[in-house]
PDB file of C-alpha atoms in Angstrom:
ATOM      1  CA  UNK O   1       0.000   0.000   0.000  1.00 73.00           C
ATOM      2  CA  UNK O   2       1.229   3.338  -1.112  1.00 80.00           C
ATOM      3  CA  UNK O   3       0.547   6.071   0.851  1.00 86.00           C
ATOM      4  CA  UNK O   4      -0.706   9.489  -1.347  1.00 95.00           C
ATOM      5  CA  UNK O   5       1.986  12.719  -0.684  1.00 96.00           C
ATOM      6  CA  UNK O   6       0.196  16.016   0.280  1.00 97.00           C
ATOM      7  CA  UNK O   7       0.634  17.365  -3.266  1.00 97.00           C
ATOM      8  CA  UNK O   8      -1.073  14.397  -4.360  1.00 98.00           C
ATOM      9  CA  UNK O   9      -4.008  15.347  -2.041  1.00 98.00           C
ATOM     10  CA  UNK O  10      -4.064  19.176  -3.130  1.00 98.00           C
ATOM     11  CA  UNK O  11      -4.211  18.233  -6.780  1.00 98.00           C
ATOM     12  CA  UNK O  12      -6.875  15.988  -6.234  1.00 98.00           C
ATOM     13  CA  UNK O  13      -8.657  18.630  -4.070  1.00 98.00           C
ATOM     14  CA  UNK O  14      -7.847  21.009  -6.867  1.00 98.00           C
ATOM     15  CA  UNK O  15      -9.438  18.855  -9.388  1.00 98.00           C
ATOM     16  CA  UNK O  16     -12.185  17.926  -7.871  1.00 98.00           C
ATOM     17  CA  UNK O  17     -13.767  20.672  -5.074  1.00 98.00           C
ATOM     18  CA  UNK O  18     -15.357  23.936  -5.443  1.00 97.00           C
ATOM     19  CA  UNK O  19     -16.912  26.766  -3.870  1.00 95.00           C
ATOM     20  CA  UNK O  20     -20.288  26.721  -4.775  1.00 94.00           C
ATOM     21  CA  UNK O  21     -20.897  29.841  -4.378  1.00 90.00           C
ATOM     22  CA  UNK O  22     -18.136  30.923  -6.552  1.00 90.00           C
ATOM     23  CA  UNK O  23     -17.709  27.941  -8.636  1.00 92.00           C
ATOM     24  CA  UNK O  24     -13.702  27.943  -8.087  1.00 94.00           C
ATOM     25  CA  UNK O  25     -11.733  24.805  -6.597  1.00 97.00           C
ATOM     26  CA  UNK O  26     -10.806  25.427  -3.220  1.00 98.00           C
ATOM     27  CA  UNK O  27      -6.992  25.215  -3.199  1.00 98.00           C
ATOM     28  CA  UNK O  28      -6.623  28.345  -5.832  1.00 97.00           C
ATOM     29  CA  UNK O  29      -8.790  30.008  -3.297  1.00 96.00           C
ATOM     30  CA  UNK O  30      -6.393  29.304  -0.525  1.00 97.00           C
ATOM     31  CA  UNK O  31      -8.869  27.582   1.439  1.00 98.00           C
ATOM     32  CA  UNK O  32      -6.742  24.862   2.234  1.00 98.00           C
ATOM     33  CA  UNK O  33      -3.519  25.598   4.715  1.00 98.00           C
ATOM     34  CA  UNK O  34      -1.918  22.271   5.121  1.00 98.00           C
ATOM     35  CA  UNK O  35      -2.040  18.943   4.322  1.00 98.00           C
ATOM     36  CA  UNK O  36      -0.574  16.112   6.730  1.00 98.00           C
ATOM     37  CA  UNK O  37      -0.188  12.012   5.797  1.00 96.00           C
ATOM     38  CA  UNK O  38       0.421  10.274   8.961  1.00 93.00           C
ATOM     39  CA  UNK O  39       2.163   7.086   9.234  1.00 88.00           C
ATOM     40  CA  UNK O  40      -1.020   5.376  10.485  1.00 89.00           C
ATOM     41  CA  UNK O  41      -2.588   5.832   7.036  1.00 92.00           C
ATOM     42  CA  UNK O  42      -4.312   9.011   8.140  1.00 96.00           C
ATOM     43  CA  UNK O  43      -4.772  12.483   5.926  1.00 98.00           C
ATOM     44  CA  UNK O  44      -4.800  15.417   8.327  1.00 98.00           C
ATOM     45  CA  UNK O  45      -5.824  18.740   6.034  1.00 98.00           C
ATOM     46  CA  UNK O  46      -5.954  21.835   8.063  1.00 98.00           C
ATOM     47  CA  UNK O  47      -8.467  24.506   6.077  1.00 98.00           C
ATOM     48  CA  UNK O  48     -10.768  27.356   6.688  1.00 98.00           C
ATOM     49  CA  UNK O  49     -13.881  28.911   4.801  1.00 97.00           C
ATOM     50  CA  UNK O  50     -14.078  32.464   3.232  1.00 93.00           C
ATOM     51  CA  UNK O  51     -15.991  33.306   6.575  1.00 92.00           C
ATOM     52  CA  UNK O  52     -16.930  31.697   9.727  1.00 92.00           C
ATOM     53  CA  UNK O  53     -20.939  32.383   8.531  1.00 91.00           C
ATOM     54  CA  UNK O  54     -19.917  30.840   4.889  1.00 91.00           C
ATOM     55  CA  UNK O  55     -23.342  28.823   4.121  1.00 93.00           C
ATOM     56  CA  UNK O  56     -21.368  26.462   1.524  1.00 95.00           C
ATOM     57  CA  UNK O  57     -19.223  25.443   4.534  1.00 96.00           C
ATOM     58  CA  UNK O  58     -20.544  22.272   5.450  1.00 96.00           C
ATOM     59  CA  UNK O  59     -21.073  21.121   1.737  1.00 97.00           C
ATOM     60  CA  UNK O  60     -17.050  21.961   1.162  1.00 97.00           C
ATOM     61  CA  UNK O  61     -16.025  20.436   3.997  1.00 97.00           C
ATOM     62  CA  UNK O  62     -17.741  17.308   3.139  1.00 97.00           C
ATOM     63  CA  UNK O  63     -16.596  16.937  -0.484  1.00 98.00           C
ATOM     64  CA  UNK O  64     -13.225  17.615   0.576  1.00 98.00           C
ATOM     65  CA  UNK O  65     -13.612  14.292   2.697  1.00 98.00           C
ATOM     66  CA  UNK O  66     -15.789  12.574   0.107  1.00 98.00           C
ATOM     67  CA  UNK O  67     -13.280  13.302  -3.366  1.00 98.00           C
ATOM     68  CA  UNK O  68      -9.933  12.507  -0.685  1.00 98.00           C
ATOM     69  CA  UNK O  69     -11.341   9.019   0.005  1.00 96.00           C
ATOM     70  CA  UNK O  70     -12.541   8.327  -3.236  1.00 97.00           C
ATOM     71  CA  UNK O  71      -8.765   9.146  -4.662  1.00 97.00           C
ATOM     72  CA  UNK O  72      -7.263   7.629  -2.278  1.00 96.00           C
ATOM     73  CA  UNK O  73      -9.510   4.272  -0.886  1.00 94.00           C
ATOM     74  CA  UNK O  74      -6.231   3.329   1.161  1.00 92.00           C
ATOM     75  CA  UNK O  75      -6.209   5.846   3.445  1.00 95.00           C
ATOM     76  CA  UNK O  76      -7.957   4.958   6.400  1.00 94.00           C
ATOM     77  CA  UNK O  77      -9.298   8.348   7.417  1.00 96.00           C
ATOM     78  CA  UNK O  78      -9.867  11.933   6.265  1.00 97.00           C
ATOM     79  CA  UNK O  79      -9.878  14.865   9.221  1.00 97.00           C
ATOM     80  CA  UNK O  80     -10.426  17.908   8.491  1.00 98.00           C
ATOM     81  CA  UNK O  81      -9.243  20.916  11.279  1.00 98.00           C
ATOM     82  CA  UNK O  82     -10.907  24.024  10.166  1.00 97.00           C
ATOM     83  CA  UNK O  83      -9.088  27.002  12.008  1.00 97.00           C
ATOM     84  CA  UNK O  84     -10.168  30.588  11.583  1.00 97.00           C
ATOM     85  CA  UNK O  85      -6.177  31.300  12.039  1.00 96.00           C
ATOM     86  CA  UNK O  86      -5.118  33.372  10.110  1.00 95.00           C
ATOM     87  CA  UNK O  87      -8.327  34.505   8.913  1.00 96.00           C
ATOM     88  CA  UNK O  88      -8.869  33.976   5.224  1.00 95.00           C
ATOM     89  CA  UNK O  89      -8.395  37.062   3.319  1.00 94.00           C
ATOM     90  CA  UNK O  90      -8.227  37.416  -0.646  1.00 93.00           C
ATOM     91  CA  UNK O  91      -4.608  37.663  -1.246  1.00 94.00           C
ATOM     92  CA  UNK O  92      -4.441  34.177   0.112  1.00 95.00           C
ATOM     93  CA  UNK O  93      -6.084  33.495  -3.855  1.00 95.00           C
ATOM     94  CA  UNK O  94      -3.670  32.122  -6.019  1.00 95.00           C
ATOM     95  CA  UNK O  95      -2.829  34.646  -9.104  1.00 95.00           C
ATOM     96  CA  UNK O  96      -4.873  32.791 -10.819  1.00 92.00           C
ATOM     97  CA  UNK O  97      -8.051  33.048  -9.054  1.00 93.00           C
ATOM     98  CA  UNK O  98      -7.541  36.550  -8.201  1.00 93.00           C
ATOM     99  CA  UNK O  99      -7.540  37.534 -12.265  1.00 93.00           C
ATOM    100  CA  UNK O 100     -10.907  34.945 -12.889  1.00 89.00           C
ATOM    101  CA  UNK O 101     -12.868  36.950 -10.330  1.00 87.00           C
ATOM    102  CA  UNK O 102     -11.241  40.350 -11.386  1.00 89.00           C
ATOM    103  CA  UNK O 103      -9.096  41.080  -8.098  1.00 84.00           C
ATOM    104  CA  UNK O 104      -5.934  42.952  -8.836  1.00 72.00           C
TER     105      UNK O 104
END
């Protein structure tokens, strides 16, 4: 059993969740801080939401779960730590994502 790497992960998350709301994948966002395989098979991704009120939260958080475990069917677990610290802001966007939704 090969364990996935964290860049593995991101890509995948990259690929495969959005905002809703905004209909962007999550990682060009900046939604997603770090990203942790443990040696007991375990992917530890540390994220936050645009705001602590953000009504796609919950869907997010579960398709980040959902599209990890479906990439990687080894991995025994997906836990997500959402931490408001340091607050998202919108120069955590990827260059990218800032010139798609017009932020310079």
């Amino acid at each position: 059993m090969t364990l996935p790497t964290s860049v593995e992960v991101r890509e995948v998350i990259r690929e495969r969740v959005k905002d809703p709301e905004l209909m962007m994948n999550i990682v060009d966002l900046g939604l997603i801080y770090d990203v942790a395989i443990s040696p007991e098979n375990t992917v530890e991704i540390t994220m936050t939401l645009t705001s602590p009120g953000c009504p796609a939260g919950p869907e997010i958080i579960t398709d980040v779960q959902r599209e990890t475990h479906a990439a990687f069917p080894d991995v025994e677990e997906v836990n997500i730590h959402l931490t408001w610290s340091p607050f998202w802001n919108p120069d955590m966007m990827s260059e990218d994502a800032k010139e798609e939704l017009g932020i310079f």
